[in-house]
mmCIF file with all atom_site columns, C-alpha atoms in Angstrom:
data_model
loop_
_atom_site.group_PDB
_atom_site.id
_atom_site.type_symbol
_atom_site.label_atom_id
_atom_site.label_alt_id
_atom_site.label_comp_id
_atom_site.label_asym_id
_atom_site.label_entity_id
_atom_site.label_seq_id
_atom_site.pdbx_PDB_ins_code
_atom_site.Cartn_x
_atom_site.Cartn_y
_atom_site.Cartn_z
_atom_site.occupancy
_atom_site.B_iso_or_equiv
_atom_site.pdbx_formal_charge
_atom_site.auth_seq_id
_atom_site.auth_comp_id
_atom_site.auth_asym_id
_atom_site.auth_atom_id
_atom_site.pdbx_PDB_model_num
ATOM 1   C CA . UNK G 1 1   ? 0.031   -0.025  0.040   1.00 0.00 ? 1   UNK G CA 1
ATOM 2   C CA . UNK G 1 2   ? 1.631   3.246   -1.133  1.00 0.00 ? 2   UNK G CA 1
ATOM 3   C CA . UNK G 1 3   ? 1.143   6.670   0.470   1.00 0.00 ? 3   UNK G CA 1
ATOM 4   C CA . UNK G 1 4   ? -1.026  8.025   -2.385  1.00 0.00 ? 4   UNK G CA 1
ATOM 5   C CA . UNK G 1 5   ? -3.611  5.246   -1.858  1.00 0.00 ? 5   UNK G CA 1
ATOM 6   C CA . UNK G 1 6   ? -2.387  3.119   -4.789  1.00 0.00 ? 6   UNK G CA 1
ATOM 7   C CA . UNK G 1 7   ? -1.054  -0.436  -4.555  1.00 0.00 ? 7   UNK G CA 1
ATOM 8   C CA . UNK G 1 8   ? 2.254   -1.706  -5.837  1.00 0.00 ? 8   UNK G CA 1
ATOM 9   C CA . UNK G 1 9   ? 3.265   -5.318  -6.244  1.00 0.00 ? 9   UNK G CA 1
ATOM 10  C CA . UNK G 1 10  ? 6.370   -7.384  -7.113  1.00 0.00 ? 10  UNK G CA 1
ATOM 11  C CA . UNK G 1 11  ? 7.411   -11.062 -7.132  1.00 0.00 ? 11  UNK G CA 1
ATOM 12  C CA . UNK G 1 12  ? 5.754   -14.218 -8.457  1.00 0.00 ? 12  UNK G CA 1
ATOM 13  C CA . UNK G 1 13  ? 3.006   -13.381 -11.033 1.00 0.00 ? 13  UNK G CA 1
ATOM 14  C CA . UNK G 1 14  ? 2.233   -16.818 -12.530 1.00 0.00 ? 14  UNK G CA 1
ATOM 15  C CA . UNK G 1 15  ? -1.377  -16.394 -11.441 1.00 0.00 ? 15  UNK G CA 1
ATOM 16  C CA . UNK G 1 16  ? -1.726  -12.670 -12.190 1.00 0.00 ? 16  UNK G CA 1
ATOM 17  C CA . UNK G 1 17  ? -1.335  -11.818 -8.517  1.00 0.00 ? 17  UNK G CA 1
ATOM 18  C CA . UNK G 1 18  ? 0.468   -8.612  -9.321  1.00 0.00 ? 18  UNK G CA 1
ATOM 19  C CA . UNK G 1 19  ? -2.652  -7.264  -10.971 1.00 0.00 ? 19  UNK G CA 1
ATOM 20  C CA . UNK G 1 20  ? -0.766  -5.554  -13.831 1.00 0.00 ? 20  UNK G CA 1
ATOM 21  C CA . UNK G 1 21  ? -2.529  -7.375  -16.688 1.00 0.00 ? 21  UNK G CA 1
ATOM 22  C CA . UNK G 1 22  ? 0.344   -9.900  -17.230 1.00 0.00 ? 22  UNK G CA 1
ATOM 23  C CA . UNK G 1 23  ? 1.737   -13.113 -15.752 1.00 0.00 ? 23  UNK G CA 1
ATOM 24  C CA . UNK G 1 24  ? 5.322   -11.837 -15.875 1.00 0.00 ? 24  UNK G CA 1
ATOM 25  C CA . UNK G 1 25  ? 7.474   -11.951 -12.692 1.00 0.00 ? 25  UNK G CA 1
ATOM 26  C CA . UNK G 1 26  ? 8.779   -8.746  -11.245 1.00 0.00 ? 26  UNK G CA 1
ATOM 27  C CA . UNK G 1 27  ? 12.024  -9.426  -9.404  1.00 0.00 ? 27  UNK G CA 1
ATOM 28  C CA . UNK G 1 28  ? 11.993  -7.061  -6.362  1.00 0.00 ? 28  UNK G CA 1
ATOM 29  C CA . UNK G 1 29  ? 11.753  -3.563  -5.030  1.00 0.00 ? 29  UNK G CA 1
ATOM 30  C CA . UNK G 1 30  ? 12.320  -0.900  -6.337  1.00 0.00 ? 30  UNK G CA 1
ATOM 31  C CA . UNK G 1 31  ? 10.699  -2.345  -9.439  1.00 0.00 ? 31  UNK G CA 1
ATOM 32  C CA . UNK G 1 32  ? 7.273   -2.072  -7.827  1.00 0.00 ? 32  UNK G CA 1
ATOM 33  C CA . UNK G 1 33  ? 4.539   -2.064  -10.370 1.00 0.00 ? 33  UNK G CA 1
ATOM 34  C CA . UNK G 1 34  ? 1.350   -0.182  -9.565  1.00 0.00 ? 34  UNK G CA 1
ATOM 35  C CA . UNK G 1 35  ? -1.881  -2.134  -9.883  1.00 0.00 ? 35  UNK G CA 1
ATOM 36  C CA . UNK G 1 36  ? -3.993  -0.273  -12.433 1.00 0.00 ? 36  UNK G CA 1
ATOM 37  C CA . UNK G 1 37  ? -7.508  0.671   -11.407 1.00 0.00 ? 37  UNK G CA 1
ATOM 38  C CA . UNK G 1 38  ? -6.850  0.659   -7.673  1.00 0.00 ? 38  UNK G CA 1
ATOM 39  C CA . UNK G 1 39  ? -7.026  4.036   -5.908  1.00 0.00 ? 39  UNK G CA 1
ATOM 40  C CA . UNK G 1 40  ? -7.879  5.397   -2.509  1.00 0.00 ? 40  UNK G CA 1
ATOM 41  C CA . UNK G 1 41  ? -6.888  2.017   -0.968  1.00 0.00 ? 41  UNK G CA 1
ATOM 42  C CA . UNK G 1 42  ? -6.788  1.794   2.801   1.00 0.00 ? 42  UNK G CA 1
ATOM 43  C CA . UNK G 1 43  ? -5.459  -1.803  3.082   1.00 0.00 ? 43  UNK G CA 1
ATOM 44  C CA . UNK G 1 44  ? -4.248  -4.725  1.101   1.00 0.00 ? 44  UNK G CA 1
ATOM 45  C CA . UNK G 1 45  ? -4.698  -8.454  1.850   1.00 0.00 ? 45  UNK G CA 1
ATOM 46  C CA . UNK G 1 46  ? -2.430  -10.999 0.066   1.00 0.00 ? 46  UNK G CA 1
ATOM 47  C CA . UNK G 1 47  ? -3.192  -14.734 -0.129  1.00 0.00 ? 47  UNK G CA 1
ATOM 48  C CA . UNK G 1 48  ? -1.043  -17.489 -1.574  1.00 0.00 ? 48  UNK G CA 1
ATOM 49  C CA . UNK G 1 49  ? -1.800  -16.522 -5.273  1.00 0.00 ? 49  UNK G CA 1
ATOM 50  C CA . UNK G 1 50  ? -4.267  -13.596 -5.019  1.00 0.00 ? 50  UNK G CA 1
ATOM 51  C CA . UNK G 1 51  ? -4.517  -10.109 -3.597  1.00 0.00 ? 51  UNK G CA 1
ATOM 52  C CA . UNK G 1 52  ? -7.322  -7.735  -2.630  1.00 0.00 ? 52  UNK G CA 1
ATOM 53  C CA . UNK G 1 53  ? -7.600  -4.061  -1.763  1.00 0.00 ? 53  UNK G CA 1
ATOM 54  C CA . UNK G 1 54  ? -10.154 -2.220  0.317   1.00 0.00 ? 54  UNK G CA 1
ATOM 55  C CA . UNK G 1 55  ? -10.867 1.452   -0.706  1.00 0.00 ? 55  UNK G CA 1
ATOM 56  C CA . UNK G 1 56  ? -11.820 4.343   1.570   1.00 0.00 ? 56  UNK G CA 1
ATOM 57  C CA . UNK G 1 57  ? -15.438 3.815   0.427   1.00 0.00 ? 57  UNK G CA 1
ATOM 58  C CA . UNK G 1 58  ? -15.483 0.199   1.681   1.00 0.00 ? 58  UNK G CA 1
ATOM 59  C CA . UNK G 1 59  ? -15.332 -1.105  -1.887  1.00 0.00 ? 59  UNK G CA 1
ATOM 60  C CA . UNK G 1 60  ? -13.191 -4.258  -2.545  1.00 0.00 ? 60  UNK G CA 1
ATOM 61  C CA . UNK G 1 61  ? -11.242 -5.284  -5.609  1.00 0.00 ? 61  UNK G CA 1
ATOM 62  C CA . UNK G 1 62  ? -9.325  -8.592  -6.007  1.00 0.00 ? 62  UNK G CA 1
ATOM 63  C CA . UNK G 1 63  ? -6.980  -10.131 -8.616  1.00 0.00 ? 63  UNK G CA 1
ATOM 64  C CA . UNK G 1 64  ? -4.897  -13.258 -9.122  1.00 0.00 ? 64  UNK G CA 1
ATOM 65  C CA . UNK G 1 65  ? -5.861  -16.965 -8.920  1.00 0.00 ? 65  UNK G CA 1
ATOM 66  C CA . UNK G 1 66  ? -9.594  -17.524 -8.877  1.00 0.00 ? 66  UNK G CA 1
ATOM 67  C CA . UNK G 1 67  ? -9.718  -21.296 -9.118  1.00 0.00 ? 67  UNK G CA 1
ATOM 68  C CA . UNK G 1 68  ? -11.728 -21.571 -5.833  1.00 0.00 ? 68  UNK G CA 1
ATOM 69  C CA . UNK G 1 69  ? -13.636 -18.309 -6.080  1.00 0.00 ? 69  UNK G CA 1
ATOM 70  C CA . UNK G 1 70  ? -11.195 -16.506 -3.778  1.00 0.00 ? 70  UNK G CA 1
ATOM 71  C CA . UNK G 1 71  ? -11.560 -13.225 -5.764  1.00 0.00 ? 71  UNK G CA 1
ATOM 72  C CA . UNK G 1 72  ? -15.279 -12.930 -5.145  1.00 0.00 ? 72  UNK G CA 1
ATOM 73  C CA . UNK G 1 73  ? -15.836 -12.768 -8.889  1.00 0.00 ? 73  UNK G CA 1
ATOM 74  C CA . UNK G 1 74  ? -19.115 -14.034 -10.303 1.00 0.00 ? 74  UNK G CA 1
ATOM 75  C CA . UNK G 1 75  ? -17.896 -17.683 -10.541 1.00 0.00 ? 75  UNK G CA 1
ATOM 76  C CA . UNK G 1 76  ? -14.732 -19.639 -9.787  1.00 0.00 ? 76  UNK G CA 1
ATOM 77  C CA . UNK G 1 77  ? -12.568 -19.768 -12.885 1.00 0.00 ? 77  UNK G CA 1
ATOM 78  C CA . UNK G 1 78  ? -9.248  -18.853 -14.381 1.00 0.00 ? 78  UNK G CA 1
ATOM 79  C CA . UNK G 1 79  ? -6.987  -16.198 -13.051 1.00 0.00 ? 79  UNK G CA 1
ATOM 80  C CA . UNK G 1 80  ? -7.818  -12.528 -13.251 1.00 0.00 ? 80  UNK G CA 1
ATOM 81  C CA . UNK G 1 81  ? -4.665  -10.522 -13.976 1.00 0.00 ? 81  UNK G CA 1
ATOM 82  C CA . UNK G 1 82  ? -6.326  -7.167  -13.294 1.00 0.00 ? 82  UNK G CA 1
ATOM 83  C CA . UNK G 1 83  ? -8.514  -6.067  -10.357 1.00 0.00 ? 83  UNK G CA 1
ATOM 84  C CA . UNK G 1 84  ? -12.202 -7.072  -10.385 1.00 0.00 ? 84  UNK G CA 1
ATOM 85  C CA . UNK G 1 85  ? -14.926 -5.734  -8.115  1.00 0.00 ? 85  UNK G CA 1
ATOM 86  C CA . UNK G 1 86  ? -16.290 -8.100  -5.477  1.00 0.00 ? 86  UNK G CA 1
ATOM 87  C CA . UNK G 1 87  ? -20.059 -8.024  -5.966  1.00 0.00 ? 87  UNK G CA 1
ATOM 88  C CA . UNK G 1 88  ? -22.526 -7.812  -3.134  1.00 0.00 ? 88  UNK G CA 1
ATOM 89  C CA . UNK G 1 89  ? -19.929 -6.735  -0.562  1.00 0.00 ? 89  UNK G CA 1
ATOM 90  C CA . UNK G 1 90  ? -20.041 -3.140  0.735   1.00 0.00 ? 90  UNK G CA 1
ATOM 91  C CA . UNK G 1 91  ? -18.883 -1.130  3.739   1.00 0.00 ? 91  UNK G CA 1
ATOM 92  C CA . UNK G 1 92  ? -15.734 -3.285  4.254   1.00 0.00 ? 92  UNK G CA 1
ATOM 93  C CA . UNK G 1 93  ? -13.379 -1.923  6.887   1.00 0.00 ? 93  UNK G CA 1
ATOM 94  C CA . UNK G 1 94  ? -10.865 -4.745  6.998   1.00 0.00 ? 94  UNK G CA 1
ATOM 95  C CA . UNK G 1 95  ? -10.064 -8.061  5.284   1.00 0.00 ? 95  UNK G CA 1
ATOM 96  C CA . UNK G 1 96  ? -7.686  -10.953 5.358   1.00 0.00 ? 96  UNK G CA 1
ATOM 97  C CA . UNK G 1 97  ? -6.718  -13.596 2.822   1.00 0.00 ? 97  UNK G CA 1
ATOM 98  C CA . UNK G 1 98  ? -5.825  -17.259 3.279   1.00 0.00 ? 98  UNK G CA 1
ATOM 99  C CA . UNK G 1 99  ? -4.260  -19.621 0.707   1.00 0.00 ? 99  UNK G CA 1
ATOM 100 C CA . UNK G 1 100 ? -7.452  -19.811 -1.432  1.00 0.00 ? 100 UNK G CA 1
ATOM 101 C CA . UNK G 1 101 ? -10.111 -17.941 0.576   1.00 0.00 ? 101 UNK G CA 1
ATOM 102 C CA . UNK G 1 102 ? -10.726 -14.337 1.548   1.00 0.00 ? 102 UNK G CA 1
ATOM 103 C CA . UNK G 1 103 ? -12.710 -12.871 4.459   1.00 0.00 ? 103 UNK G CA 1
ATOM 104 C CA . UNK G 1 104 ? -14.010 -9.327  4.911   1.00 0.00 ? 104 UNK G CA 1
ATOM 105 C CA . UNK G 1 105 ? -15.143 -7.451  8.028   1.00 0.00 ? 105 UNK G CA 1
ATOM 106 C CA . UNK G 1 106 ? -17.921 -4.911  7.372   1.00 0.00 ? 106 UNK G CA 1
ATOM 107 C CA . UNK G 1 107 ? -18.549 -1.736  9.334   1.00 0.00 ? 107 UNK G CA 1
ATOM 108 C CA . UNK G 1 108 ? -21.554 -3.312  11.092  1.00 0.00 ? 108 UNK G CA 1
ATOM 109 C CA . UNK G 1 109 ? -19.319 -6.084  12.511  1.00 0.00 ? 109 UNK G CA 1
ATOM 110 C CA . UNK G 1 110 ? -20.514 -8.825  10.155  1.00 0.00 ? 110 UNK G CA 1
ATOM 111 C CA . UNK G 1 111 ? -17.939 -11.118 8.460   1.00 0.00 ? 111 UNK G CA 1
ATOM 112 C CA . UNK G 1 112 ? -18.265 -12.558 5.006   1.00 0.00 ? 112 UNK G CA 1
ATOM 113 C CA . UNK G 1 113 ? -15.878 -15.061 3.359   1.00 0.00 ? 113 UNK G CA 1
ATOM 114 C CA . UNK G 1 114 ? -15.492 -16.436 -0.204  1.00 0.00 ? 114 UNK G CA 1
ATOM 115 C CA . UNK G 1 115 ? -13.312 -18.965 -1.944  1.00 0.00 ? 115 UNK G CA 1
ATOM 116 C CA . UNK G 1 116 ? -12.209 -22.449 -0.790  1.00 0.00 ? 116 UNK G CA 1
ATOM 117 C CA . UNK G 1 117 ? -14.234 -24.285 1.835   1.00 0.00 ? 117 UNK G CA 1
ATOM 118 C CA . UNK G 1 118 ? -12.391 -27.656 1.931   1.00 0.00 ? 118 UNK G CA 1
ATOM 119 C CA . UNK G 1 119 ? -11.501 -27.099 5.605   1.00 0.00 ? 119 UNK G CA 1
ATOM 120 C CA . UNK G 1 120 ? -14.692 -25.182 6.719   1.00 0.00 ? 120 UNK G CA 1
ATOM 121 C CA . UNK G 1 121 ? -13.315 -21.709 6.010   1.00 0.00 ? 121 UNK G CA 1
ATOM 122 C CA . UNK G 1 122 ? -16.762 -20.558 4.835   1.00 0.00 ? 122 UNK G CA 1
ATOM 123 C CA . UNK G 1 123 ? -19.234 -22.697 6.785   1.00 0.00 ? 123 UNK G CA 1
ATOM 124 C CA . UNK G 1 124 ? -19.248 -24.975 9.805   1.00 0.00 ? 124 UNK G CA 1
ATOM 125 C CA . UNK G 1 125 ? -19.992 -27.906 7.502   1.00 0.00 ? 125 UNK G CA 1
ATOM 126 C CA . UNK G 1 126 ? -17.452 -28.261 4.568   1.00 0.00 ? 126 UNK G CA 1
ATOM 127 C CA . UNK G 1 127 ? -19.775 -30.812 2.968   1.00 0.00 ? 127 UNK G CA 1
ATOM 128 C CA . UNK G 1 128 ? -22.329 -28.049 2.526   1.00 0.00 ? 128 UNK G CA 1
ATOM 129 C CA . UNK G 1 129 ? -20.356 -26.296 -0.251  1.00 0.00 ? 129 UNK G CA 1
ATOM 130 C CA . UNK G 1 130 ? -16.862 -26.954 -1.650  1.00 0.00 ? 130 UNK G CA 1
ATOM 131 C CA . UNK G 1 131 ? -16.298 -23.320 -2.533  1.00 0.00 ? 131 UNK G CA 1
ATOM 132 C CA . UNK G 1 132 ? -18.181 -20.101 -3.231  1.00 0.00 ? 132 UNK G CA 1
ATOM 133 C CA . UNK G 1 133 ? -17.402 -17.105 -5.350  1.00 0.00 ? 133 UNK G CA 1
ATOM 134 C CA . UNK G 1 134 ? -20.198 -15.247 -3.660  1.00 0.00 ? 134 UNK G CA 1
ATOM 135 C CA . UNK G 1 135 ? -19.574 -13.883 -0.160  1.00 0.00 ? 135 UNK G CA 1
ATOM 136 C CA . UNK G 1 136 ? -20.959 -16.220 2.542   1.00 0.00 ? 136 UNK G CA 1
ATOM 137 C CA . UNK G 1 137 ? -21.830 -14.771 5.970   1.00 0.00 ? 137 UNK G CA 1
ATOM 138 C CA . UNK G 1 138 ? -19.974 -16.195 8.943   1.00 0.00 ? 138 UNK G CA 1
ATOM 139 C CA . UNK G 1 139 ? -22.772 -16.218 11.526  1.00 0.00 ? 139 UNK G CA 1
ATOM 140 C CA . UNK G 1 140 ? -21.613 -15.917 15.077  1.00 0.00 ? 140 UNK G CA 1
ATOM 141 C CA . UNK G 1 141 ? -22.603 -12.271 15.640  1.00 0.00 ? 141 UNK G CA 1
ATOM 142 C CA . UNK G 1 142 ? -26.058 -13.249 16.871  1.00 0.00 ? 142 UNK G CA 1
ATOM 143 C CA . UNK G 1 143 ? -24.516 -15.327 19.637  1.00 0.00 ? 143 UNK G CA 1
ATOM 144 C CA . UNK G 1 144 ? -21.461 -13.200 20.453  1.00 0.00 ? 144 UNK G CA 1
ATOM 145 C CA . UNK G 1 145 ? -22.011 -9.683  19.088  1.00 0.00 ? 145 UNK G CA 1
ATOM 146 C CA . UNK G 1 146 ? -20.238 -7.831  16.274  1.00 0.00 ? 146 UNK G CA 1
ATOM 147 C CA . UNK G 1 147 ? -16.769 -8.744  15.133  1.00 0.00 ? 147 UNK G CA 1
ATOM 148 C CA . UNK G 1 148 ? -13.966 -6.222  15.912  1.00 0.00 ? 148 UNK G CA 1
ATOM 149 C CA . UNK G 1 149 ? -10.930 -7.731  14.156  1.00 0.00 ? 149 UNK G CA 1
ATOM 150 C CA . UNK G 1 150 ? -10.187 -10.526 11.733  1.00 0.00 ? 150 UNK G CA 1
ATOM 151 C CA . UNK G 1 151 ? -7.168  -12.536 10.618  1.00 0.00 ? 151 UNK G CA 1
ATOM 152 C CA . UNK G 1 152 ? -6.823  -15.540 8.331   1.00 0.00 ? 152 UNK G CA 1
ATOM 153 C CA . UNK G 1 153 ? -4.077  -18.151 7.962   1.00 0.00 ? 153 UNK G CA 1
ATOM 154 C CA . UNK G 1 154 ? -3.719  -20.625 5.095   1.00 0.00 ? 154 UNK G CA 1
ATOM 155 C CA . UNK G 1 155 ? -6.918  -22.560 5.738   1.00 0.00 ? 155 UNK G CA 1
ATOM 156 C CA . UNK G 1 156 ? -8.458  -20.985 8.839   1.00 0.00 ? 156 UNK G CA 1
ATOM 157 C CA . UNK G 1 157 ? -9.485  -17.686 10.286  1.00 0.00 ? 157 UNK G CA 1
ATOM 158 C CA . UNK G 1 158 ? -9.871  -16.088 13.680  1.00 0.00 ? 158 UNK G CA 1
ATOM 159 C CA . UNK G 1 159 ? -11.979 -13.092 14.747  1.00 0.00 ? 159 UNK G CA 1
ATOM 160 C CA . UNK G 1 160 ? -12.226 -11.043 17.886  1.00 0.00 ? 160 UNK G CA 1
ATOM 161 C CA . UNK G 1 161 ? -15.858 -10.535 18.855  1.00 0.00 ? 161 UNK G CA 1
ATOM 162 C CA . UNK G 1 162 ? -17.544 -8.592  21.634  1.00 0.00 ? 162 UNK G CA 1
ATOM 163 C CA . UNK G 1 163 ? -16.062 -8.896  25.110  1.00 0.00 ? 163 UNK G CA 1
ATOM 164 C CA . UNK G 1 164 ? -12.679 -9.858  23.586  1.00 0.00 ? 164 UNK G CA 1
ATOM 165 C CA . UNK G 1 165 ? -13.789 -13.391 22.767  1.00 0.00 ? 165 UNK G CA 1
ATOM 166 C CA . UNK G 1 166 ? -11.814 -15.117 20.122  1.00 0.00 ? 166 UNK G CA 1
ATOM 167 C CA . UNK G 1 167 ? -13.707 -17.252 17.502  1.00 0.00 ? 167 UNK G CA 1
ATOM 168 C CA . UNK G 1 168 ? -11.695 -19.457 15.046  1.00 0.00 ? 168 UNK G CA 1
ATOM 169 C CA . UNK G 1 169 ? -12.858 -21.652 12.242  1.00 0.00 ? 169 UNK G CA 1
ATOM 170 C CA . UNK G 1 170 ? -11.538 -23.810 9.417   1.00 0.00 ? 170 UNK G CA 1
ATOM 171 C CA . UNK G 1 171 ? -8.586  -26.221 9.424   1.00 0.00 ? 171 UNK G CA 1
ATOM 172 C CA . UNK G 1 172 ? -7.503  -27.416 12.891  1.00 0.00 ? 172 UNK G CA 1
ATOM 173 C CA . UNK G 1 173 ? -5.040  -30.100 11.707  1.00 0.00 ? 173 UNK G CA 1
ATOM 174 C CA . UNK G 1 174 ? -2.140  -28.484 13.617  1.00 0.00 ? 174 UNK G CA 1
ATOM 175 C CA . UNK G 1 175 ? -4.099  -27.032 16.571  1.00 0.00 ? 175 UNK G CA 1
ATOM 176 C CA . UNK G 1 176 ? -4.434  -23.581 14.978  1.00 0.00 ? 176 UNK G CA 1
ATOM 177 C CA . UNK G 1 177 ? -8.063  -23.246 16.177  1.00 0.00 ? 177 UNK G CA 1
ATOM 178 C CA . UNK G 1 178 ? -6.975  -23.120 19.795  1.00 0.00 ? 178 UNK G CA 1
ATOM 179 C CA . UNK G 1 179 ? -9.720  -25.495 20.994  1.00 0.00 ? 179 UNK G CA 1
ATOM 180 C CA . UNK G 1 180 ? -7.389  -28.192 22.353  1.00 0.00 ? 180 UNK G CA 1
ATOM 181 C CA . UNK G 1 181 ? -8.223  -30.554 19.490  1.00 0.00 ? 181 UNK G CA 1
ATOM 182 C CA . UNK G 1 182 ? -5.819  -31.409 16.689  1.00 0.00 ? 182 UNK G CA 1
ATOM 183 C CA . UNK G 1 183 ? -7.012  -32.602 13.335  1.00 0.00 ? 183 UNK G CA 1
ATOM 184 C CA . UNK G 1 184 ? -10.545 -31.149 13.524  1.00 0.00 ? 184 UNK G CA 1
ATOM 185 C CA . UNK G 1 185 ? -12.063 -28.611 11.044  1.00 0.00 ? 185 UNK G CA 1
ATOM 186 C CA . UNK G 1 186 ? -14.830 -26.836 13.013  1.00 0.00 ? 186 UNK G CA 1
ATOM 187 C CA . UNK G 1 187 ? -15.881 -23.537 14.510  1.00 0.00 ? 187 UNK G CA 1
ATOM 188 C CA . UNK G 1 188 ? -14.239 -23.086 17.902  1.00 0.00 ? 188 UNK G CA 1
ATOM 189 C CA . UNK G 1 189 ? -14.493 -20.646 20.742  1.00 0.00 ? 189 UNK G CA 1
#
């Protein structure tokens, strides 16, 4: 994220994750290439092979690998080497990207995720959907109040909800959900 609200990227670009309209690698800084069409950005989230930016208006744009719907584009599909708008997602104040999923925190404290659901990154039941290009609500606000912060790892996410309670969901194969259980993909408290 650059001081003027634009975004610059460098490095591996085999999936278009630099957003410059190509799949050509860009070795390193200072050869930062600005991502065309992204302005007034407040934050950037980078996944394994995709990136997203949140604008001052709460608008989200993503680019890169879209094989699991992690860009929030209309359907999962090939890579997008330039930024695309995430439909049906507004008022975003923060977001985080995993390996092949992305989650967004809205101003009202709600959380929406899209992309891969192999480990329950989008729903408590991975058998429900394998992936979704459309944002899926993560519903724990009714039980615990609005979300205040959000962070995702490769195949899991954690959120701080009201009263500083930590909620984690997704892959727990290495104990990353903090529920004392290893090898389980579930929502934990």
